[in-house]
CSV table of C-alpha atoms and ligand atoms in Angstrom, one decimal:
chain,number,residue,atom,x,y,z
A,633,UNK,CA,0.0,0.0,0.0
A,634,UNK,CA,1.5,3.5,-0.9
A,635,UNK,CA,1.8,5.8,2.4
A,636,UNK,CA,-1.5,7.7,1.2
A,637,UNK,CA,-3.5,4.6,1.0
A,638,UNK,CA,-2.7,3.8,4.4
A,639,UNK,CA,-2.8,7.0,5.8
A,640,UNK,CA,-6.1,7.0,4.4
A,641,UNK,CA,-6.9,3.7,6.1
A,642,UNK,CA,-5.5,3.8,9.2
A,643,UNK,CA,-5.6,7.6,10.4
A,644,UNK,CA,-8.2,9.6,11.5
A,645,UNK,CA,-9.4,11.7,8.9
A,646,UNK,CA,-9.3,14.9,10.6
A,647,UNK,CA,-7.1,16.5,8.5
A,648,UNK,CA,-7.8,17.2,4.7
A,649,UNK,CA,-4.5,16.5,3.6
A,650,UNK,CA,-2.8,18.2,0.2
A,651,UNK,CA,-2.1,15.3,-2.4
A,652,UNK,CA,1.4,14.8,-1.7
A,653,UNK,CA,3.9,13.2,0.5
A,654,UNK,CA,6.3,15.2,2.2
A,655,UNK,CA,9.4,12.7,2.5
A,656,UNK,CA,12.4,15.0,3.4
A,657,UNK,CA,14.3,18.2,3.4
A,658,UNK,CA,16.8,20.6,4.3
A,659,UNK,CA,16.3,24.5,5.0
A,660,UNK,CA,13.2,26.5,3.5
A,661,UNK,CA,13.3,23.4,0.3
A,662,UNK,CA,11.6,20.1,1.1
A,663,UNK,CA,10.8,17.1,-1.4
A,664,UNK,CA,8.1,15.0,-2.3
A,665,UNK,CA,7.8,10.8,-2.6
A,666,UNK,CA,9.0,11.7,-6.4
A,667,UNK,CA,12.1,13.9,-5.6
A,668,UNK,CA,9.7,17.2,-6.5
A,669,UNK,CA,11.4,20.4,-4.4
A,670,UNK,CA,9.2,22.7,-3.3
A,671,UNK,CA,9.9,26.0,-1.4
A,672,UNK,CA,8.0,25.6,1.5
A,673,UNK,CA,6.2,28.7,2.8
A,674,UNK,CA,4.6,27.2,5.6
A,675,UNK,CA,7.2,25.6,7.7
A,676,UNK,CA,4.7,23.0,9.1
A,677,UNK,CA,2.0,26.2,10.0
A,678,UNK,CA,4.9,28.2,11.9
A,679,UNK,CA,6.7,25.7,13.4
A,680,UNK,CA,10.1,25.0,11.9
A,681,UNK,CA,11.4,28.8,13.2
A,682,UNK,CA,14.6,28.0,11.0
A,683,UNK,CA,13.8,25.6,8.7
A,684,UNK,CA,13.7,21.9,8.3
A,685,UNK,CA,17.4,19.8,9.8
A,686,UNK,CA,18.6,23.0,10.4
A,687,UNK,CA,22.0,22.0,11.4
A,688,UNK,CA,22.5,24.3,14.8
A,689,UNK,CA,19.1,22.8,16.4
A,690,UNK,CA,19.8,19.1,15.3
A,691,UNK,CA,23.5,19.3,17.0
A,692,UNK,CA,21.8,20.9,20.5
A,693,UNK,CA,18.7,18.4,20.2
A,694,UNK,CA,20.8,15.2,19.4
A,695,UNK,CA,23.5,16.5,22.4
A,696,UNK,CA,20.6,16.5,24.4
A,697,UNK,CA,19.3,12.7,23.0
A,698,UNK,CA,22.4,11.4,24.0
A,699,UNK,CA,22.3,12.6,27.7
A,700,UNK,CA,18.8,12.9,28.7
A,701,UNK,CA,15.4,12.4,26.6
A,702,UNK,CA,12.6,12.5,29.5
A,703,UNK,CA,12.6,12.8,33.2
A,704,UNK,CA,9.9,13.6,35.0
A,705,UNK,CA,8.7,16.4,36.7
A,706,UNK,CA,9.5,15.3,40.2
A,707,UNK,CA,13.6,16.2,38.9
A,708,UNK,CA,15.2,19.2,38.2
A,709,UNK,CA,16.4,18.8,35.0
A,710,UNK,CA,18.7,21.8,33.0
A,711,UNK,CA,17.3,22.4,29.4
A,712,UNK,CA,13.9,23.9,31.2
A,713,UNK,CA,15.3,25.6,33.8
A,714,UNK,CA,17.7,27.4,30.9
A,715,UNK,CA,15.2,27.8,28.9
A,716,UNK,CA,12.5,29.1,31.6
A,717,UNK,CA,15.0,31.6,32.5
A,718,UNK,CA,15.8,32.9,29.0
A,719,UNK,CA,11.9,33.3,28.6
A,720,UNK,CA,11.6,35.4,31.6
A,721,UNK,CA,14.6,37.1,30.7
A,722,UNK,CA,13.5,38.6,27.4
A,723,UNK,CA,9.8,39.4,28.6
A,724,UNK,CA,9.9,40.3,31.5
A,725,UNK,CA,7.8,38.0,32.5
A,726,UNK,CA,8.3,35.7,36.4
A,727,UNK,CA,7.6,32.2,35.9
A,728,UNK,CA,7.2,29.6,33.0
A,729,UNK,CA,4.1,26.7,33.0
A,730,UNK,CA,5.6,24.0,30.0
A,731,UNK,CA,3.3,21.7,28.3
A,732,UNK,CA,3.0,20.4,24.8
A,733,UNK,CA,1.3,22.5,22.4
A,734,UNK,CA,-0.2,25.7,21.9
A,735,UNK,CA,-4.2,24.2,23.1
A,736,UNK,CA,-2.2,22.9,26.5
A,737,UNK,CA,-0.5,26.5,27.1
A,738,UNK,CA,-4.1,28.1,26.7
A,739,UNK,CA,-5.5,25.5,29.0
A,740,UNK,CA,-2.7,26.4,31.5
A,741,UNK,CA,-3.7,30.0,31.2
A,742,UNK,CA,-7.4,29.6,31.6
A,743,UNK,CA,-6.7,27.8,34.9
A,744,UNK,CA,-4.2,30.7,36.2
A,745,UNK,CA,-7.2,33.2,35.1
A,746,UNK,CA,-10.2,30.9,37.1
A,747,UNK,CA,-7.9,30.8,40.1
A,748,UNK,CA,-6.5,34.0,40.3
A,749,UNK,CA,-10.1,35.0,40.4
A,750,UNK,CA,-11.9,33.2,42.9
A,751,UNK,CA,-9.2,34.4,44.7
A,752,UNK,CA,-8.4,37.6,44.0
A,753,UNK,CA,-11.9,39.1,43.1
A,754,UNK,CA,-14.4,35.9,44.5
A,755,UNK,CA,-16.0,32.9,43.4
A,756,UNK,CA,-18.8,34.7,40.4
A,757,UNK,CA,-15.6,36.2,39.0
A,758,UNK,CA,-15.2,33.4,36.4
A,759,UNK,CA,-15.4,34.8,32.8
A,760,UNK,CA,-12.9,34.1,30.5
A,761,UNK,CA,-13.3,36.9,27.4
A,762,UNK,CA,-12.0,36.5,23.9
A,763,UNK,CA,-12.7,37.7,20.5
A,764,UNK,CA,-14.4,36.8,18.1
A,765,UNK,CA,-13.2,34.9,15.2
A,766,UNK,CA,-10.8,34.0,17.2
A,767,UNK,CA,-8.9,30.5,17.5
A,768,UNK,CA,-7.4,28.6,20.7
A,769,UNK,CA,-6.9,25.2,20.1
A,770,UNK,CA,-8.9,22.4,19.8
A,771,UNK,CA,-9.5,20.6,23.5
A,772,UNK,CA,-13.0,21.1,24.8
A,773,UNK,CA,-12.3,24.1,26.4
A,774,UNK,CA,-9.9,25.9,24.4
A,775,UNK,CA,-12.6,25.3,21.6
A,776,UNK,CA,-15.3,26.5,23.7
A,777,UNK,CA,-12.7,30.2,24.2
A,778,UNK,CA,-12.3,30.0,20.3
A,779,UNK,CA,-15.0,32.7,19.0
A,780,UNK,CA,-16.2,30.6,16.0
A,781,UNK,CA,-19.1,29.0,16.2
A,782,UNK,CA,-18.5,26.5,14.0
A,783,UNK,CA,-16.4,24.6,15.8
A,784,UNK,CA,-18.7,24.5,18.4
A,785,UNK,CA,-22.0,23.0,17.0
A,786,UNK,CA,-20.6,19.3,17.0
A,787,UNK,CA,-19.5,19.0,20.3
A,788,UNK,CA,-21.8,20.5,23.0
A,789,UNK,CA,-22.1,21.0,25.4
A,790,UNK,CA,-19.2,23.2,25.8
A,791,UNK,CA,-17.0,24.2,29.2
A,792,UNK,CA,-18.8,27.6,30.4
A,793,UNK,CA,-17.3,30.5,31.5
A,794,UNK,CA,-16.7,32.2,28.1
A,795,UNK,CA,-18.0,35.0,26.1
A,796,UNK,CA,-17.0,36.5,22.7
A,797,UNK,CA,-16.3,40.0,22.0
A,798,UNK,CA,-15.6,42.1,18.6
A,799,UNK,CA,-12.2,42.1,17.9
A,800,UNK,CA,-13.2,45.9,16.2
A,801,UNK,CA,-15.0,47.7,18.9
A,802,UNK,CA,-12.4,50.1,21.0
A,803,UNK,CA,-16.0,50.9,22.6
A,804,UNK,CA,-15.8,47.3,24.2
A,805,UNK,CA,-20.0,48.1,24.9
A,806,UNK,CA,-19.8,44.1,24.7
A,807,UNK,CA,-16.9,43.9,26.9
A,808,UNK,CA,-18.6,46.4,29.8
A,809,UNK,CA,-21.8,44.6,29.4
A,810,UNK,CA,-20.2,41.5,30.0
A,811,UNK,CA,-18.7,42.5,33.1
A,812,UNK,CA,-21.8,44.5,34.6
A,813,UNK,CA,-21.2,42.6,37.9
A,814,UNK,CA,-17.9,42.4,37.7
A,815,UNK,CA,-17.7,38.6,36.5
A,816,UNK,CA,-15.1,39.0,34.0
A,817,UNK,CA,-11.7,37.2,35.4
A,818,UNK,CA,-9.4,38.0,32.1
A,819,UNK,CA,-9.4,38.9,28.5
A,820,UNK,CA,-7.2,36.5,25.9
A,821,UNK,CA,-6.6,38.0,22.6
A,822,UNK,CA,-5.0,36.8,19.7
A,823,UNK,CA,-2.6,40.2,18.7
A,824,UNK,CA,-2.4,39.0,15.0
A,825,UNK,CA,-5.7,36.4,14.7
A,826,UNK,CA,-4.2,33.6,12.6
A,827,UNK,CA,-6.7,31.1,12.0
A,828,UNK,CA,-9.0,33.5,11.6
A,829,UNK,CA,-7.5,35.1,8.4
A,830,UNK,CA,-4.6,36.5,9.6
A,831,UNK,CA,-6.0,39.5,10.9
A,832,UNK,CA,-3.7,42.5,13.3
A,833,UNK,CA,-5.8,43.7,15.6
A,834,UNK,CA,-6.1,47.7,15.9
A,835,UNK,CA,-4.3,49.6,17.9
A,836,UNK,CA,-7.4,52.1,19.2
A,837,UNK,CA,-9.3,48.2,19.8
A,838,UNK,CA,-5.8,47.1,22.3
A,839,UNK,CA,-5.3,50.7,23.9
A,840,UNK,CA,-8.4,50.3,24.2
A,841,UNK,CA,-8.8,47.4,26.0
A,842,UNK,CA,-5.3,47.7,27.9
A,843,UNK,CA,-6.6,50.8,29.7
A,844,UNK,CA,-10.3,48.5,30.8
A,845,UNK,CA,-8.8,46.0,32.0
A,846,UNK,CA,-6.0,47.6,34.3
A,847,UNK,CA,-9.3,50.1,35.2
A,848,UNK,CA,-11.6,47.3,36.3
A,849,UNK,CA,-8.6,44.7,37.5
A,850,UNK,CA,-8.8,42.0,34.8
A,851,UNK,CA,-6.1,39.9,33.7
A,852,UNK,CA,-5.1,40.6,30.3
A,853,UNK,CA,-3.6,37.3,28.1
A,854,UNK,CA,-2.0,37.0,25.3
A,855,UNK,CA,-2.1,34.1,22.8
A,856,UNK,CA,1.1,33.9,20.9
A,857,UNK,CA,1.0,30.3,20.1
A,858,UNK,CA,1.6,31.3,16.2
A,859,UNK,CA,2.5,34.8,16.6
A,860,UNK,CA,5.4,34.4,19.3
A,861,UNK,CA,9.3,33.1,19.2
A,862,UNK,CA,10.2,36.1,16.6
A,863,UNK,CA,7.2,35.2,14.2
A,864,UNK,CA,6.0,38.7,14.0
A,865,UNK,CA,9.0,40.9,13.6
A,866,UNK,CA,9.3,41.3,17.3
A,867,UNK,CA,9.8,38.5,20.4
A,868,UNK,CA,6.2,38.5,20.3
A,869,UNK,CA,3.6,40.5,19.0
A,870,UNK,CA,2.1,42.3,21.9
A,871,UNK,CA,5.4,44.2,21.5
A,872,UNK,CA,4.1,45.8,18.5
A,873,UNK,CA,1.7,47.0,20.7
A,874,UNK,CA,2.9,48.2,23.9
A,875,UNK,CA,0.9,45.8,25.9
A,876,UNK,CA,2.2,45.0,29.1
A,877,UNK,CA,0.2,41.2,29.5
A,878,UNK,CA,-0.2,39.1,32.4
A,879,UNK,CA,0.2,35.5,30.9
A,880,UNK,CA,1.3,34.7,27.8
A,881,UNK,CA,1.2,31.5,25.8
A,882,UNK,CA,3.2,30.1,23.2
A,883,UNK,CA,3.9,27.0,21.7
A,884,UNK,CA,4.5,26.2,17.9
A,885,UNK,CA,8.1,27.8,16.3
A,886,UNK,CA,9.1,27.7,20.2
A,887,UNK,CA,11.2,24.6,19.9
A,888,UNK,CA,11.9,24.7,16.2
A,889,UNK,CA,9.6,21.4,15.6
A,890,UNK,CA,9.9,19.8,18.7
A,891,UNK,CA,6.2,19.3,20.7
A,892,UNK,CA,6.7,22.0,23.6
A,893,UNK,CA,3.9,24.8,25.4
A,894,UNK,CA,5.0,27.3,27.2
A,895,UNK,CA,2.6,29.9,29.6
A,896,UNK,CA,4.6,32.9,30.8
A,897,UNK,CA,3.5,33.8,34.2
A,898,UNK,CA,4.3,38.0,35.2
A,899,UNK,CA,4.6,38.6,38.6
A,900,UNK,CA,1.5,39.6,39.7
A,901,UNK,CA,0.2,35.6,38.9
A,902,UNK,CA,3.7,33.5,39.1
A,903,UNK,CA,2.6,31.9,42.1
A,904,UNK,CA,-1.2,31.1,41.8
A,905,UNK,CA,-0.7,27.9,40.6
A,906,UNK,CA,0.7,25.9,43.5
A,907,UNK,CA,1.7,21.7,44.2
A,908,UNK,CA,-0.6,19.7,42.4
A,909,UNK,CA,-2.9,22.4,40.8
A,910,UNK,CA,-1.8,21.7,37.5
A,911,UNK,CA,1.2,19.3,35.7
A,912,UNK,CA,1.8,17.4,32.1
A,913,UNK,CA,4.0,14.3,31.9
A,914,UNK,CA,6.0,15.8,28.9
A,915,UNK,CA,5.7,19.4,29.4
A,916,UNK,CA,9.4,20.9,29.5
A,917,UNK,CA,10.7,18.0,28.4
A,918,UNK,CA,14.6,17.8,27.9
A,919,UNK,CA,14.8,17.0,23.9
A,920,UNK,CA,12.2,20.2,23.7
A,921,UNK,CA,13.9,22.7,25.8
A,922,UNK,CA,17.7,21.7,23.7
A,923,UNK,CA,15.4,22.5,20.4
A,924,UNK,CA,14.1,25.8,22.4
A,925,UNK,CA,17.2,27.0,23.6
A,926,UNK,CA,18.2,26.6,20.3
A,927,UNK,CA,16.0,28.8,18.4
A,928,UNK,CA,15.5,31.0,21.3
A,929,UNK,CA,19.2,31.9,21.6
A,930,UNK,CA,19.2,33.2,18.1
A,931,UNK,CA,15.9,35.2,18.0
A,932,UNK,CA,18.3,38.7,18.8
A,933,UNK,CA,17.3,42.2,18.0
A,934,UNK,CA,19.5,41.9,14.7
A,935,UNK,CA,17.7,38.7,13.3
A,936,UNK,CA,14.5,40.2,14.4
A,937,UNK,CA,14.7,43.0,12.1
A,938,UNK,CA,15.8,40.3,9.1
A,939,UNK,CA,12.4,39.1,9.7
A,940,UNK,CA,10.8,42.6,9.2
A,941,UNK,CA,13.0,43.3,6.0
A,942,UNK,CA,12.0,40.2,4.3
A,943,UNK,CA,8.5,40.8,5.3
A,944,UNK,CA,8.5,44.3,3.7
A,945,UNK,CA,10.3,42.7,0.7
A,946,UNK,CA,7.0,39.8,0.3
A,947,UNK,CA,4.9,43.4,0.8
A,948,UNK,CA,6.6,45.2,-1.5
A,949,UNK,CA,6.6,42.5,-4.6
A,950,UNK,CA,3.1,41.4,-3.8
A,951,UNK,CA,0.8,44.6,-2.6
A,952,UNK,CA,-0.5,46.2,-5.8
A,953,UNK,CA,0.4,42.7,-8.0
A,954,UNK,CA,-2.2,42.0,-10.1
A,955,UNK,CA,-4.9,39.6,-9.0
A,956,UNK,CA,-3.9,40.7,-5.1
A,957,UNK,CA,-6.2,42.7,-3.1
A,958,UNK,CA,-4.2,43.4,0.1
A,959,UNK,CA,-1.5,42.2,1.8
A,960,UNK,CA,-2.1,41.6,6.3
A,961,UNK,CA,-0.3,40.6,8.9
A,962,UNK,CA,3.3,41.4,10.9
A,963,UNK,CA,6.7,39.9,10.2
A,964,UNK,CA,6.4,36.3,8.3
A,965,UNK,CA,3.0,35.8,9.1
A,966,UNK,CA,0.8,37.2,6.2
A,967,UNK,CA,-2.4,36.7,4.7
A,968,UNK,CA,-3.1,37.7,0.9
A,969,UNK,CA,-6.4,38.4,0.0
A,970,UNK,CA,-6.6,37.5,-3.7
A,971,UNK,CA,-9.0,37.9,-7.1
A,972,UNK,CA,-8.9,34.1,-7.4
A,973,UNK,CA,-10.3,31.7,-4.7
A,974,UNK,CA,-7.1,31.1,-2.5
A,975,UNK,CA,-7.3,27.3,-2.6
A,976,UNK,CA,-7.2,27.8,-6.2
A,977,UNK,CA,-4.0,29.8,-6.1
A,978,UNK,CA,-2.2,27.6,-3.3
A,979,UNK,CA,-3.0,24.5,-5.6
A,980,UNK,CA,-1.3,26.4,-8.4
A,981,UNK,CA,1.7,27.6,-6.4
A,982,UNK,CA,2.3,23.5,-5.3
A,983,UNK,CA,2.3,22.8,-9.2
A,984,UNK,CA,4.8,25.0,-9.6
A,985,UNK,CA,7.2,24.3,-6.8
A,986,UNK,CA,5.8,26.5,-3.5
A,987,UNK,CA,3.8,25.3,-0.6
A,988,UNK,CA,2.1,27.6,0.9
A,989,UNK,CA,-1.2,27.6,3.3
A,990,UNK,CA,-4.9,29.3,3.5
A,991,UNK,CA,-6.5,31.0,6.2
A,992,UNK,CA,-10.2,31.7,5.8
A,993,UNK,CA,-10.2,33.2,2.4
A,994,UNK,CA,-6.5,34.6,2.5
A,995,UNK,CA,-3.5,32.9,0.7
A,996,UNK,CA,-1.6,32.5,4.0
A,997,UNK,CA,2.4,32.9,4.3
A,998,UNK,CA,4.1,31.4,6.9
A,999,UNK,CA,8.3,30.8,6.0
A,1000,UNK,CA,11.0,29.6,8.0
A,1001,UNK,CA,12.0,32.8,9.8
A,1002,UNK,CA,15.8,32.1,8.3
A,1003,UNK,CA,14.5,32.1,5.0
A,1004,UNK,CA,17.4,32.8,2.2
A,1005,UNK,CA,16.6,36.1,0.6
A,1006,UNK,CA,16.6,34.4,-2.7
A,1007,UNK,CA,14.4,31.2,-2.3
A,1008,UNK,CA,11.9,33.8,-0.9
A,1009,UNK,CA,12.0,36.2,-3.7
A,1010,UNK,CA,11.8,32.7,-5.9
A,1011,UNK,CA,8.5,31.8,-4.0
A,1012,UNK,CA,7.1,35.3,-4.2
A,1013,UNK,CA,7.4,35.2,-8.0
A,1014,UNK,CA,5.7,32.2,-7.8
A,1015,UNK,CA,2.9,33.6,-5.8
A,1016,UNK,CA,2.7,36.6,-8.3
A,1017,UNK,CA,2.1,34.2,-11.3
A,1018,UNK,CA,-0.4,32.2,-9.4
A,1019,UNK,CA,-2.5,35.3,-8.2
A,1020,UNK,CA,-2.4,37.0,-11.8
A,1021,UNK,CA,-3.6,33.9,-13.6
A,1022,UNK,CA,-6.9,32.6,-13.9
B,270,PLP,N1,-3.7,29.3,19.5
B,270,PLP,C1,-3.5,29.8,18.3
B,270,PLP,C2,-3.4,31.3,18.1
B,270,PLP,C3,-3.2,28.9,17.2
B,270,PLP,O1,-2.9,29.4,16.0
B,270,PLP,C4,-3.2,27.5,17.5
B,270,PLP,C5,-3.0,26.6,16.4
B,270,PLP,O2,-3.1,26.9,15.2
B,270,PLP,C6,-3.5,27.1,18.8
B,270,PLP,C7,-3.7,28.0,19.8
B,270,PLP,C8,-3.5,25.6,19.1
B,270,PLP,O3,-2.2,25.1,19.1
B,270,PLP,P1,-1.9,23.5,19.0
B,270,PLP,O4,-2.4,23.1,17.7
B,270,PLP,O5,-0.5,23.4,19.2
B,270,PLP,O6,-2.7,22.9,20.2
């Protein structure tokens, strides 16, 4: 049976997969079952941070294979304890939560928000606000804080204790409704909403909401899971925005490819989760931290501006291109909204040699933050065709 046909068989079809194999590759060029190349613009939905074997991460992640690949919890162990400290370091933020993936960091940061609270504010102060069109993750209860209702019809009922908010409104009338008794225990936002079409939120909407919640003593959160790790230009996006958050979560390009969460913790909730409130077998796992030290180490202030020039060199080539609409997004996360159906033009750009993702109805760029200058100007080209034609 060819690896399709027993994919097909034998795994859950969740995912609608694109007709190829992906067997192997180095850098921002991967290759099919055939030996096709592709440019990939997608780095596995904004996960390989520098590209695929990149040959820095697999030297720290195979040291690490060789001295240490799990230990629990109960140990101290040094990759997360490096890594939790370089986290803090950079943000400014106390304490690190690691899990798994981006869902598990969210989860993690629901719980600080619900316990904080109950005890901070008292037991009806349960509310957990996000936007909507929004997208957390897929357990039950990050789906229930994602503010798209159609994930939600299939799998009532959902946890309560959420509410959906414009992500357009610097009024917040929905916000201050919501919290007429003072119910509302934190706000989590996407900065850049992803999923949801790869959409910045304004900055009149965050000042907005920056100045309510520090007003009416509401935590504010941050979802970075595909916006963080140097994704957008900056460490993470809230920095675009001078947002000073209370819990942060990440996950995806944070260990290069390697499964890790991570929920930064400032100081006014480092310690409100305590023994036993919450724990994951893997999270801060040894192999994942080595991959995160990795990629963390080089996320510097000149590397971070690499990632802004390339993005205004994809703006440049592509806004005002025929066939393109507009070009959104910060850093090397951008969404093009184009004349032609964007499956269409995705399909198109694979035929010719680029992988690259949707989002909604948004051609949707997500490359290796170490892209080469010239395979990106290669796969922009690309792009240009496929937008112009049909
Ligand atoms: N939050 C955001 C903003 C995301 O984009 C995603 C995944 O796309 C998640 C959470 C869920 O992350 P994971 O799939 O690692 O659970």
């Amino acid at each position: 049976m060819s690896v399709k046909d027993l994919d097909q068989t034998y795994v859950a079809g969740t995912y609608k997969r694109f007709p190829i194999e992906i067997e192997s590759g180095k850098g921002s060029l991967v290759r099919d079952e055939h030996g096709k190349e592709y440019i990939d613009m997608g780095s596995g939905i904004a996960v390989t941070s520098f590209g695929i074997a990149d040959d820095q991460w697999i030297a720290a992640v195979e040291s690490q294979l060789h001295r240490l690949q799990h230990m629990s919890n109960l140990y101290y162990t040094a990759p997360c304890a490096a890594l939790a400290e370089m986290l803090c370091k950079r943000t400014g933020m106390s304490k690190v939560f690691f899990s798994n993936s981006g869902a598990e960091a969210n989860e993690c940061a629901i719980k600080v928000a619900r316990k904080w609270a109950a005890e901070n504010k008292g037991p009806h102060c349960s509310t957990v606000v996000t936007l909507k069109n929004s997208f957390h993750g897929r357990t039950l209860t990050t789906l229930s804080a994602t503010g798209q209702e159609h994930y939600h019809e299939l799998f009532q009922p959902l946890t309560p204790g959420f509410a959906h908010i414009p992500a357009d409104d610097p009024s917040l009338s929905d916000l201050k409704k919501i919290n007429q008794n003072g119910q509302v225990a934190a706000v989590l936002i996407e900065c850049v909403q992803g999923e949801g079409g790869v959409i910045p939120l304004s900055p009149a909407f965050t000042c907005a909401l920056r100045d309510y919640v520090k007003q009416n003593n509401i935590l504010l959160m941050v979802d970075e899971v595909q916006t963080g790790n140097g994704r957008s230009g900056r460490l993470y996006a809230y920095m675009h925005y001078g947002l000073t958050p209370d819990v942060v979560s990440t996950a995806k390009g944070l260990a290069g490819g390697l499964p890790l969460g991570a929920t930064l913790l400032s100081e006014r909730v480092k310690d409100v989760l305590g023994f036993g409130d919450h724990g994951s077998t893997f999270g801060g796992n040894p192999v994942a931290c080595a991959g995160a030290i990795s990629v963390f180490s080089r996320l510097t202030d000149d590397f971070l501006t690499e990632v802004a020039r390339k993005s205004d060199l994809i703006r440049t080539k592509l806004e005002g291109a025929p066939g393109v609409r507009s070009v959104s997004g910060l850093g090397l996360m951008l969404g093009i909204s184009t004349d032609r159906p964007a499956a269409e033009v995705v399909a198109a750009c694979m035929a010719k040699g680029v992988l690259c993702l949707t989002a909604k109805d948004k051609v949707r760029l997500l490359p290796a933050l170490n892209i080469p200058e010239d395979l990106l100007l290669q796969a922009v080209d690309v792009i240009r065709q496929c937008c112009a034609e049909g």
